[in-house]
PDB file of C-alpha atoms in Angstrom:
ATOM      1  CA  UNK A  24     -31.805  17.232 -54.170  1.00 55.00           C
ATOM      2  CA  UNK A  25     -28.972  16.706 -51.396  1.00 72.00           C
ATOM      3  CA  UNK A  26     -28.215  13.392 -49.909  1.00 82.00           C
ATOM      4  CA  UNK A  27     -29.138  13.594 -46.378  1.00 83.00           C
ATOM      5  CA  UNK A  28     -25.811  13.412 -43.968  1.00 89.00           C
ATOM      6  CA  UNK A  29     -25.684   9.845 -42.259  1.00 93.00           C
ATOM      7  CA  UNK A  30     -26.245  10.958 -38.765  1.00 94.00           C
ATOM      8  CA  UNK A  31     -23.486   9.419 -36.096  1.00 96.00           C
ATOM      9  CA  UNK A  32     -24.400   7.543 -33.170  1.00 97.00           C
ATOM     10  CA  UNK A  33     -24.483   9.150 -29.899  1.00 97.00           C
ATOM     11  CA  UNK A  34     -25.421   8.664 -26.697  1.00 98.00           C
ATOM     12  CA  UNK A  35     -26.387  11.505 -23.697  1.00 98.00           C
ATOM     13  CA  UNK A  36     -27.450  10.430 -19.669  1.00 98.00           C
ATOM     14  CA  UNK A  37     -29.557  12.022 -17.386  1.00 99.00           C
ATOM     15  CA  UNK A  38     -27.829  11.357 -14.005  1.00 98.00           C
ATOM     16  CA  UNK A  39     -31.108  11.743 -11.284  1.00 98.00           C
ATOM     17  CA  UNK A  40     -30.673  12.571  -7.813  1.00 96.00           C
ATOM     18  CA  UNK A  41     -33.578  13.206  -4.799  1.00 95.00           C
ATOM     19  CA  UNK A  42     -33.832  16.239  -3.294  1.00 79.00           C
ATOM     20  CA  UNK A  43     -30.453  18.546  -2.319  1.00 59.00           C
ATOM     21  CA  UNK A  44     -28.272  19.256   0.169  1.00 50.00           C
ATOM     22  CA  UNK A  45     -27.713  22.189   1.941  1.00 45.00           C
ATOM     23  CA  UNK A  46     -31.157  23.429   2.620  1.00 47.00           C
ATOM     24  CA  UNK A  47     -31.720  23.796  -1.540  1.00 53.00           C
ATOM     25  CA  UNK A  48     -35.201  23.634  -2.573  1.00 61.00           C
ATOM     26  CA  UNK A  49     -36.244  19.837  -2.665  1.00 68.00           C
ATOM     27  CA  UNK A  50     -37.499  17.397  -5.800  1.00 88.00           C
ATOM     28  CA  UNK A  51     -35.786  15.327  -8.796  1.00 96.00           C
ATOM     29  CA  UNK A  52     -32.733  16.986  -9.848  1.00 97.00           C
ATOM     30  CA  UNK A  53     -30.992  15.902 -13.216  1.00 98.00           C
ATOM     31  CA  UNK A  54     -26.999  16.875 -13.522  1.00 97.00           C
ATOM     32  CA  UNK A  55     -27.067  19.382 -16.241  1.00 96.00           C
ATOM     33  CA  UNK A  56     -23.366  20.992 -18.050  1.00 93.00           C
ATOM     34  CA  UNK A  57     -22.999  24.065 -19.630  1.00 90.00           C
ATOM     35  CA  UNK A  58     -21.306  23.384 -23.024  1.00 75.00           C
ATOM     36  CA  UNK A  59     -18.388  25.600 -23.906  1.00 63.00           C
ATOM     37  CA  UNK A  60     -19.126  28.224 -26.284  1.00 60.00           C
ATOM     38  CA  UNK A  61     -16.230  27.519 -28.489  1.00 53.00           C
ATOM     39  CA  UNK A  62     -18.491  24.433 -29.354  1.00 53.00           C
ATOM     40  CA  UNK A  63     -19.594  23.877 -33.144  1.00 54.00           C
ATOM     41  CA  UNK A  64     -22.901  21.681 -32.009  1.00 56.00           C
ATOM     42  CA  UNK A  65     -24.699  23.242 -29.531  1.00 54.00           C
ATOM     43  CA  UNK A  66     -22.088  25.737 -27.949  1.00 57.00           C
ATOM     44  CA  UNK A  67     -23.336  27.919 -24.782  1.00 72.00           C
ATOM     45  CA  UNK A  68     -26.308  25.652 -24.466  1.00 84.00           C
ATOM     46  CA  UNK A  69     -27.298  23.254 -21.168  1.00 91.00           C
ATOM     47  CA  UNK A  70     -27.272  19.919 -21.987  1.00 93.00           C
ATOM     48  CA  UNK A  71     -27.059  16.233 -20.382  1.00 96.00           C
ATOM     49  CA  UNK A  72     -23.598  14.717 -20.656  1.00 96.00           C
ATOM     50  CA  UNK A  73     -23.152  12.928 -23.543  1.00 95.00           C
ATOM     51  CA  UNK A  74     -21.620  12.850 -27.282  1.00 94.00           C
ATOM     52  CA  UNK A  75     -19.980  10.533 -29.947  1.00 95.00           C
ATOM     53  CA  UNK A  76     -19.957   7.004 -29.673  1.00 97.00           C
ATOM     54  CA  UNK A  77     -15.905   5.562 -30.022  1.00 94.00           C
ATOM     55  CA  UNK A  78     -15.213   2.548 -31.510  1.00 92.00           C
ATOM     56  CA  UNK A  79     -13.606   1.698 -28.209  1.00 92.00           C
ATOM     57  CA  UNK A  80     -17.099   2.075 -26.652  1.00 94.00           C
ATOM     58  CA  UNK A  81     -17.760  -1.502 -28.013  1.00 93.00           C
ATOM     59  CA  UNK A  82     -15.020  -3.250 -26.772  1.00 90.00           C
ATOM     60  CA  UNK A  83     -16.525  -2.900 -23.087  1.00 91.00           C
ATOM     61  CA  UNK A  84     -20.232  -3.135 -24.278  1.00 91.00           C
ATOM     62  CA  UNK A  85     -22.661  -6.566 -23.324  1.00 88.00           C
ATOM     63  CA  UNK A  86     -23.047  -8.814 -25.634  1.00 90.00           C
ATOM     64  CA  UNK A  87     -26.259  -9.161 -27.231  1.00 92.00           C
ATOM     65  CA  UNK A  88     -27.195  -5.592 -26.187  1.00 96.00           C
ATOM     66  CA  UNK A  89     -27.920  -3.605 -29.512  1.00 96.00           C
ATOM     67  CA  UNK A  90     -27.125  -0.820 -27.302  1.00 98.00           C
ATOM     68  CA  UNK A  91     -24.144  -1.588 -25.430  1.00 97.00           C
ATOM     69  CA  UNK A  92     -22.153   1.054 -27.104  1.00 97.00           C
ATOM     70  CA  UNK A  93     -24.458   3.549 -26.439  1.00 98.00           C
ATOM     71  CA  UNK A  94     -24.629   2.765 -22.813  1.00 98.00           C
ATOM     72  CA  UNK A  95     -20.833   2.612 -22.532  1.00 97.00           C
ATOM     73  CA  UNK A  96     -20.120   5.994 -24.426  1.00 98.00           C
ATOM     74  CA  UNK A  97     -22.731   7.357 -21.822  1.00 98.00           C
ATOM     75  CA  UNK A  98     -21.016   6.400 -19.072  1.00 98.00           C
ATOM     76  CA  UNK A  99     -17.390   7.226 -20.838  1.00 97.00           C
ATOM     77  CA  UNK A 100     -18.836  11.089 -21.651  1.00 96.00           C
ATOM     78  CA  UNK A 101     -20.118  11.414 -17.871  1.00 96.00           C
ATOM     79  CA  UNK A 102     -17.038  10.792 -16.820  1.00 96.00           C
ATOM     80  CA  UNK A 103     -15.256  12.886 -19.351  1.00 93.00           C
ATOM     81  CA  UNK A 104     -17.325  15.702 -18.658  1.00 93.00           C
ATOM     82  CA  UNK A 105     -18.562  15.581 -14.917  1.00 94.00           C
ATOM     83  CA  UNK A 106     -15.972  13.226 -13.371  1.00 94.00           C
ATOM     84  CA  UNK A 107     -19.105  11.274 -12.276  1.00 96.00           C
ATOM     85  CA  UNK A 108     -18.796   7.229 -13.259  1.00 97.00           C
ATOM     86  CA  UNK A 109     -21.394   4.768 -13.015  1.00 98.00           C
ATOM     87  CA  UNK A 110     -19.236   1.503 -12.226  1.00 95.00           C
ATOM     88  CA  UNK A 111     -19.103  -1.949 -10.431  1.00 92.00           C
ATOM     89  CA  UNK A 112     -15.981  -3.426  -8.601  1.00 89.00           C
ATOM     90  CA  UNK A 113     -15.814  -6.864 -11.241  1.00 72.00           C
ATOM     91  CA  UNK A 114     -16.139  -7.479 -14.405  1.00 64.00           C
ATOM     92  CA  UNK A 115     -14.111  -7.576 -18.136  1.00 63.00           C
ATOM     93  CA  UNK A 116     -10.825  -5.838 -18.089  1.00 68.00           C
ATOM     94  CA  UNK A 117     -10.486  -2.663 -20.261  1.00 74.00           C
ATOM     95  CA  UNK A 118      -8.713  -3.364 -23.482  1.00 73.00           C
ATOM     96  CA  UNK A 119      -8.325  -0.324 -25.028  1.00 74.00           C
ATOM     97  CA  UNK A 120      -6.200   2.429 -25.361  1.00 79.00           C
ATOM     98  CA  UNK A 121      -8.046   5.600 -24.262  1.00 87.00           C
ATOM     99  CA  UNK A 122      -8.064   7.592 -21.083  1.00 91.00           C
ATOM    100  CA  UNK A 123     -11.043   6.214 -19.981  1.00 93.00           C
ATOM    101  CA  UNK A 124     -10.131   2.692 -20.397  1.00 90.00           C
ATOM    102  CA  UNK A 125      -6.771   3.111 -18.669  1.00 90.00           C
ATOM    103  CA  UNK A 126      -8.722   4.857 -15.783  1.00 92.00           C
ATOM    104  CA  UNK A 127     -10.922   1.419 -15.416  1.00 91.00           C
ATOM    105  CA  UNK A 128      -8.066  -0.430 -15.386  1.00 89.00           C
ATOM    106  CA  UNK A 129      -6.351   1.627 -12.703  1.00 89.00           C
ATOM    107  CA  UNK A 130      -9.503   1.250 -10.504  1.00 90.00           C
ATOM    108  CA  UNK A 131     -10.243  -2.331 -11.263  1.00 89.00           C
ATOM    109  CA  UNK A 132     -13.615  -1.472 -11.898  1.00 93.00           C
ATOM    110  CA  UNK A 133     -16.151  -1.632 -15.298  1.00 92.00           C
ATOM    111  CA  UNK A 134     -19.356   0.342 -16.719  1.00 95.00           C
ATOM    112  CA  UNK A 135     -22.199  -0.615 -15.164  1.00 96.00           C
ATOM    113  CA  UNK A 136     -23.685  -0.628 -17.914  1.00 96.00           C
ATOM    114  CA  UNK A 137     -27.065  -2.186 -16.125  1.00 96.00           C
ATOM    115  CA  UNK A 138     -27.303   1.043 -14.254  1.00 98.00           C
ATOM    116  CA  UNK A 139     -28.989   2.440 -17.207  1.00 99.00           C
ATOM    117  CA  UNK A 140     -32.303   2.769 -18.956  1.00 99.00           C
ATOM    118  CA  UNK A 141     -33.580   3.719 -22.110  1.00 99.00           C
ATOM    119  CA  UNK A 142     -35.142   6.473 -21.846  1.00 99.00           C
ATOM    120  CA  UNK A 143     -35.536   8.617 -25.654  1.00 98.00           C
ATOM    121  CA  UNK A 144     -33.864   8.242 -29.163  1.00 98.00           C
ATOM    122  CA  UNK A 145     -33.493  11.606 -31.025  1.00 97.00           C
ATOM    123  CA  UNK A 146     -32.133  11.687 -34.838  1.00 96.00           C
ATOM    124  CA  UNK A 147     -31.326  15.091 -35.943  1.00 92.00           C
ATOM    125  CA  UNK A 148     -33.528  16.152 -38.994  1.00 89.00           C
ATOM    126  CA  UNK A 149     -32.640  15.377 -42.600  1.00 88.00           C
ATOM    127  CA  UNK A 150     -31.607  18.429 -43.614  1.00 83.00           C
ATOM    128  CA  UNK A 151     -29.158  19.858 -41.076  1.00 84.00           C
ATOM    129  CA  UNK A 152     -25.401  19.956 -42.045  1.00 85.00           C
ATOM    130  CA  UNK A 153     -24.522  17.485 -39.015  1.00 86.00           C
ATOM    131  CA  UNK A 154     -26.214  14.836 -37.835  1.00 90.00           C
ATOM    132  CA  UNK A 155     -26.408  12.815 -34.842  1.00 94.00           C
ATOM    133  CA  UNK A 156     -28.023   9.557 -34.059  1.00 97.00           C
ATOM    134  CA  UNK A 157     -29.077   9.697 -29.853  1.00 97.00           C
ATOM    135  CA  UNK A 158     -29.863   7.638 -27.538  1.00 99.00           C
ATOM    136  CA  UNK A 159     -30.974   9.001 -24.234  1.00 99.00           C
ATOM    137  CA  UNK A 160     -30.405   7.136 -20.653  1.00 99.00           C
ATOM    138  CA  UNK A 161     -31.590   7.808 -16.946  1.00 99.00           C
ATOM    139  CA  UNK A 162     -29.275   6.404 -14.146  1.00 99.00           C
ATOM    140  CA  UNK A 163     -29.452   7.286 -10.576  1.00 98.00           C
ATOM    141  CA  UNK A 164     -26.340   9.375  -9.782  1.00 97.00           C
ATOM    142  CA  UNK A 165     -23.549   7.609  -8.116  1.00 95.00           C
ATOM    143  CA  UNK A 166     -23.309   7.968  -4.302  1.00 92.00           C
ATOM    144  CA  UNK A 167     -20.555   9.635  -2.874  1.00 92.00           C
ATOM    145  CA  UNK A 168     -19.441  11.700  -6.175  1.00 94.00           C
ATOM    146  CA  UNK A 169     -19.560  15.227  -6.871  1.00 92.00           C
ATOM    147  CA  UNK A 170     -19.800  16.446 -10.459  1.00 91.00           C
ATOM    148  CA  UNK A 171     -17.082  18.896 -11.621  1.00 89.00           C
ATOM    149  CA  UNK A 172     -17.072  20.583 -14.860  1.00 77.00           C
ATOM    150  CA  UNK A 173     -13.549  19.601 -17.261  1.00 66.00           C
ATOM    151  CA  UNK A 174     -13.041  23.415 -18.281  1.00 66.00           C
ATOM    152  CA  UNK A 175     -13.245  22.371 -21.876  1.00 66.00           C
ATOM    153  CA  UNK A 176     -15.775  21.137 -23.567  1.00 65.00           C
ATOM    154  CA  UNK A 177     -18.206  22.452 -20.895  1.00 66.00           C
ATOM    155  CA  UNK A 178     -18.357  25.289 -18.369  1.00 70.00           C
ATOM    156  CA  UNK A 179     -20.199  23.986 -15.878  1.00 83.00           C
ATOM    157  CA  UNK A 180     -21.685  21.365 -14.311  1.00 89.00           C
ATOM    158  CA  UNK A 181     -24.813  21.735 -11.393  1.00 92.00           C
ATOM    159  CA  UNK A 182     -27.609  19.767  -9.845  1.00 95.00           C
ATOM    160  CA  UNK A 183     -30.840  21.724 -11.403  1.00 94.00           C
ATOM    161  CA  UNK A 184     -34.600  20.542 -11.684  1.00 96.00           C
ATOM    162  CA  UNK A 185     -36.133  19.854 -15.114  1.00 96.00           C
ATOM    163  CA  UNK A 186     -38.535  22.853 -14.820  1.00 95.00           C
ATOM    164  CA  UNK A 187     -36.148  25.179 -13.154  1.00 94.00           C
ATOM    165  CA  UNK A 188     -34.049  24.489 -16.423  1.00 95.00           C
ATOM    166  CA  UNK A 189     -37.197  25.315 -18.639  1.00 94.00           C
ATOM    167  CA  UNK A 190     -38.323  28.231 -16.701  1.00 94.00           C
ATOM    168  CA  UNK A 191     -34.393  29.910 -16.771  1.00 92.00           C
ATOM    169  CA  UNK A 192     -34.426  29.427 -20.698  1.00 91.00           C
ATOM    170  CA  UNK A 193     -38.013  31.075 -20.797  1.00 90.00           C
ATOM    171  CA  UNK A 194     -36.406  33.998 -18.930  1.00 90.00           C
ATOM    172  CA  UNK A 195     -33.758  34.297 -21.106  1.00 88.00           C
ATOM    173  CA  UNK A 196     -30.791  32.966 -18.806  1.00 89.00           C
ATOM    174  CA  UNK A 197     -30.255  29.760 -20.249  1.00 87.00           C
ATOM    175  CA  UNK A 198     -30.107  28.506 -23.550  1.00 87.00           C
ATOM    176  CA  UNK A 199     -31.767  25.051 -24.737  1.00 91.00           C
ATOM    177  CA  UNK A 200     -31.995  22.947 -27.949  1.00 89.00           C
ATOM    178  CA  UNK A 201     -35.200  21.161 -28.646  1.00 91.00           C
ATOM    179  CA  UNK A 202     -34.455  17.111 -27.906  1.00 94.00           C
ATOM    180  CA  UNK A 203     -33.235  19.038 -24.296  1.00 94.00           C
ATOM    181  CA  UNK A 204     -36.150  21.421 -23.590  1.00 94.00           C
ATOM    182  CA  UNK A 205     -38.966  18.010 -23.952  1.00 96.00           C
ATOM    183  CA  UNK A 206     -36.750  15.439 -22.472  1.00 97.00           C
ATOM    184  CA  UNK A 207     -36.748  17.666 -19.230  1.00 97.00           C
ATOM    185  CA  UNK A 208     -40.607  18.381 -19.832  1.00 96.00           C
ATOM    186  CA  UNK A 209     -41.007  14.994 -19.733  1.00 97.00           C
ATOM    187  CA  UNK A 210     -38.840  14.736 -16.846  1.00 97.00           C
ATOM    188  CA  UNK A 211     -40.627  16.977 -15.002  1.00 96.00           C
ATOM    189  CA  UNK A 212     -43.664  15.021 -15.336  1.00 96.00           C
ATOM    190  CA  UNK A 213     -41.535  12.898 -12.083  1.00 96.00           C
ATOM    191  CA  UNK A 214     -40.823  14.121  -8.272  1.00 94.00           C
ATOM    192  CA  UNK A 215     -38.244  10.916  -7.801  1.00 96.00           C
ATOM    193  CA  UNK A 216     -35.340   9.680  -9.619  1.00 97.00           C
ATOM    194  CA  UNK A 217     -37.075   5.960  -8.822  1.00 97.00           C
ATOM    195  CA  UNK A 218     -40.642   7.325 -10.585  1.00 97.00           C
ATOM    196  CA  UNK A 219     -38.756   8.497 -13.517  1.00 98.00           C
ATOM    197  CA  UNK A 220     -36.862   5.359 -13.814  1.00 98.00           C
ATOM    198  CA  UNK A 221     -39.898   3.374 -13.251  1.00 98.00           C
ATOM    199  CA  UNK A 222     -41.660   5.258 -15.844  1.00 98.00           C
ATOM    200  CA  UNK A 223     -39.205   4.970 -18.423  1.00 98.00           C
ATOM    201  CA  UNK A 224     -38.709   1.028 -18.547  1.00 98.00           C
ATOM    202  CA  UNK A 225     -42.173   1.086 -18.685  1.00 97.00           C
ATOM    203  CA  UNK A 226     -42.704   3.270 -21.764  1.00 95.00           C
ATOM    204  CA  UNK A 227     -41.204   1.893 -25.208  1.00 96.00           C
ATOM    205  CA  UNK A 228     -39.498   4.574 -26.763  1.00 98.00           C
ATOM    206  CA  UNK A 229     -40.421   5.595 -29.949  1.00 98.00           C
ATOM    207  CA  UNK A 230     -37.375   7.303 -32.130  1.00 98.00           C
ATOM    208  CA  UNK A 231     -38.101  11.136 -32.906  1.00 98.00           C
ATOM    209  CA  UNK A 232     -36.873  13.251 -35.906  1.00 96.00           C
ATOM    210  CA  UNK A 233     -38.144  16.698 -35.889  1.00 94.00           C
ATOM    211  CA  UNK A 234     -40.096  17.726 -39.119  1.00 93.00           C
ATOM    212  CA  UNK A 235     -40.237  21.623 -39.327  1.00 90.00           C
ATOM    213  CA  UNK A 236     -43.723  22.876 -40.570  1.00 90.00           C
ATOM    214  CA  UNK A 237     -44.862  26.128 -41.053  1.00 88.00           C
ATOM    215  CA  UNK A 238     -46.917  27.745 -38.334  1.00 83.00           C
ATOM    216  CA  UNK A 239     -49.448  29.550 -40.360  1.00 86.00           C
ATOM    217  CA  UNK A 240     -48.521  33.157 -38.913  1.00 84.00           C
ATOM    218  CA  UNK A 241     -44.618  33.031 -40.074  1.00 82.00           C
ATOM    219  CA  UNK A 242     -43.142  31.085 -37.981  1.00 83.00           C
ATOM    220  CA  UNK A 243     -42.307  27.289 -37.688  1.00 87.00           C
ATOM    221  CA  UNK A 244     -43.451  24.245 -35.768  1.00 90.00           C
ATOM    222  CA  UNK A 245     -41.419  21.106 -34.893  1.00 93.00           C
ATOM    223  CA  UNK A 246     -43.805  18.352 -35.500  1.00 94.00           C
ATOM    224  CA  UNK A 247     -43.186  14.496 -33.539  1.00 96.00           C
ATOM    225  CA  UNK A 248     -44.586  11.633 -33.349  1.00 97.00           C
ATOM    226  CA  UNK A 249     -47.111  11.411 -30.722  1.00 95.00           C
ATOM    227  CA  UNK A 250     -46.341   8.223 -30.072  1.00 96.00           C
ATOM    228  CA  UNK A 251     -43.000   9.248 -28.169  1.00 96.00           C
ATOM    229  CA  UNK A 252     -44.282  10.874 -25.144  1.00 94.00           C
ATOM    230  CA  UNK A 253     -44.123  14.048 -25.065  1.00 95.00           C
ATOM    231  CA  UNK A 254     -47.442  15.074 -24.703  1.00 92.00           C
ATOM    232  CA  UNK A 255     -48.047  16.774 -28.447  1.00 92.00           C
ATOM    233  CA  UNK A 256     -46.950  16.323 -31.735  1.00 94.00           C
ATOM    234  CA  UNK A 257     -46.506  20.117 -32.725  1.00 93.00           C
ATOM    235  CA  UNK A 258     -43.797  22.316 -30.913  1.00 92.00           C
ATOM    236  CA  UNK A 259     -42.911  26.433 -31.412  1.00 88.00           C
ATOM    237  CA  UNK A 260     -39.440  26.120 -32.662  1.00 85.00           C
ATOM    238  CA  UNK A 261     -38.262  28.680 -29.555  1.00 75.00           C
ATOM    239  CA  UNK A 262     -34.681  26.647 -29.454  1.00 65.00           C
ATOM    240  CA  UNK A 263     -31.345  27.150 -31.875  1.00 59.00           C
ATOM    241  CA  UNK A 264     -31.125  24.196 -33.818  1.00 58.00           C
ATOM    242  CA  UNK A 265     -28.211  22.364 -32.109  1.00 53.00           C
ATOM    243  CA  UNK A 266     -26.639  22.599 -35.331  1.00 49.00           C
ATOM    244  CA  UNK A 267     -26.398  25.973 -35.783  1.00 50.00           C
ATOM    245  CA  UNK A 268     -28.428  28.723 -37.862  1.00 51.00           C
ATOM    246  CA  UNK A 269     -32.328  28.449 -37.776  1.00 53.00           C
ATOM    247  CA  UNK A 270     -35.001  26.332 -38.421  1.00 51.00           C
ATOM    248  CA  UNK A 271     -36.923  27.240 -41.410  1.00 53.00           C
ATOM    249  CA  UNK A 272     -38.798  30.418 -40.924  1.00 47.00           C
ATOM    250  CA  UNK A 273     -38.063  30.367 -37.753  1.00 45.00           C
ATOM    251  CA  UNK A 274     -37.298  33.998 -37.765  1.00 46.00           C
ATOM    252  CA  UNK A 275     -41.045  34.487 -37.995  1.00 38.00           C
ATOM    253  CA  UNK A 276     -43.547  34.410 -35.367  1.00 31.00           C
ATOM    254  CA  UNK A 277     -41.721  32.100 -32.888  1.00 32.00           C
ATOM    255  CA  UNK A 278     -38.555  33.934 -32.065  1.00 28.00           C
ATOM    256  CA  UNK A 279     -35.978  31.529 -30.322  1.00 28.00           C
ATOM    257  CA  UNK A 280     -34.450  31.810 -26.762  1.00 25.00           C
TER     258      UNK A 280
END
């Protein structure tokens, strides 16, 4: 039997705004990117901002925060991605290196790292080839900023509401992977970024790993624990892993979109 890959941390935000300009239908809206298709993990698929956590991450992260890493590679990959950064005028100077550190410095500003709540925490399963340890964050977007997509690792970047997102991969126009698809049904659950929020500190958040089970007519469930949130414990597999390939027997009864 294979030992299991040790999954990398991570860290992904869902950056909430009320309603939308320019006569667009009205509600919570959650900044969604289109991830280049060139991508090994999860390529062509919509997704919240987010990926590795650097070592750099921790130079800017609270102390005594378990998370502070995660929260600062959040911000860091929002503004890698969207251009969008969550920041406040004072605070630690940037130490490091990297772009985003130097881009701190030049504004005299830090993470605002408080800006953020826990919101999910997603390990890949066991037996996929990579691996990711996830934690997921809702922030209120940043006034004044507009999101832009950086032409590389994603294609696009737009304002979209959590069940306009599900209902576009349903048709076919948009593709998901499964942490995605029930963090914006549980999203959805919301009609303000300040009820979601609310919610969220409210709710301790229970860490999920997909376990694949067969669905008894060929096909293959996703089972979680209940305790997480999401309203079930037993999901169609109808996403791509984000890994790649399928989920086994997926090709069965439950045909991914």
């Amino acid at each position: 039997m294979s030992i299991p890959v040790t999954p990398r941390p991570a860290a992904a935000i869902l950056l909430l705004r009320d309603g939308a300009p320019h006569g667009h239908e009205g509600g919570l809206e959650v900044l969604m990117i289109c991830r280049a298709k060139a991508m090994n993990f999860a390529g062509g698929a919509m997704a919240f901002p987010g990926g590795r956590v650097d070592e750099a991450d921790a130079l800017l992260a609270p102390e005594g925060d378990p998370l502070g890493a995660f929260r600062i590679g959040a911000i860091r990959e929002a503004w890698e991605e969207t251009g969008m950064l969550l920041a406040r005028p004072s605070g630690p100077a940037a130490t490091g290196e990297s772009e985003f550190h130097a881009h701190l410095r030049e504004k005299g500003v830090a993470p605002d790292h408080a800006a953020l709540t826990h919101f999910a925490h997603w390990v890949t399963p066991e037996q996929s080839p990579k691996r990711f340890d996830t934690h997921f964050f809702l922030a209120e977007a940043p006034e004044g900023q507009e999101p832009v997509h950086d032409g590389s690792e994603t294609e696009e970047a737009v304002w979209m509401r959590p069940a306009q997102v599900i209902e576009e991969a349903e048709a076919g126009r948009r593709t998901l992977v499964f942490p995605t698809r029930l963090n914006l049904l549980r999203l959805s659950r919301h009609a303000t970024a300040g009820e979601a929020i609310a919610a969220a500190r409210a709710t301790p958040v229970v860490t999920v790993m997909p376990r694949p089970e067969p669905d008894g007519a060929g096909g293959t469930n996703l089972r979680i624990p209940e305790a997480a949130g999401y309203g079930a414990a037993l999901w169609p597999a109808k996403d791509r892993p984000s890994f790649g390939g399928t989920w086994p027997g997926q090709e069965g009864s439950n045909p991914p979109r």
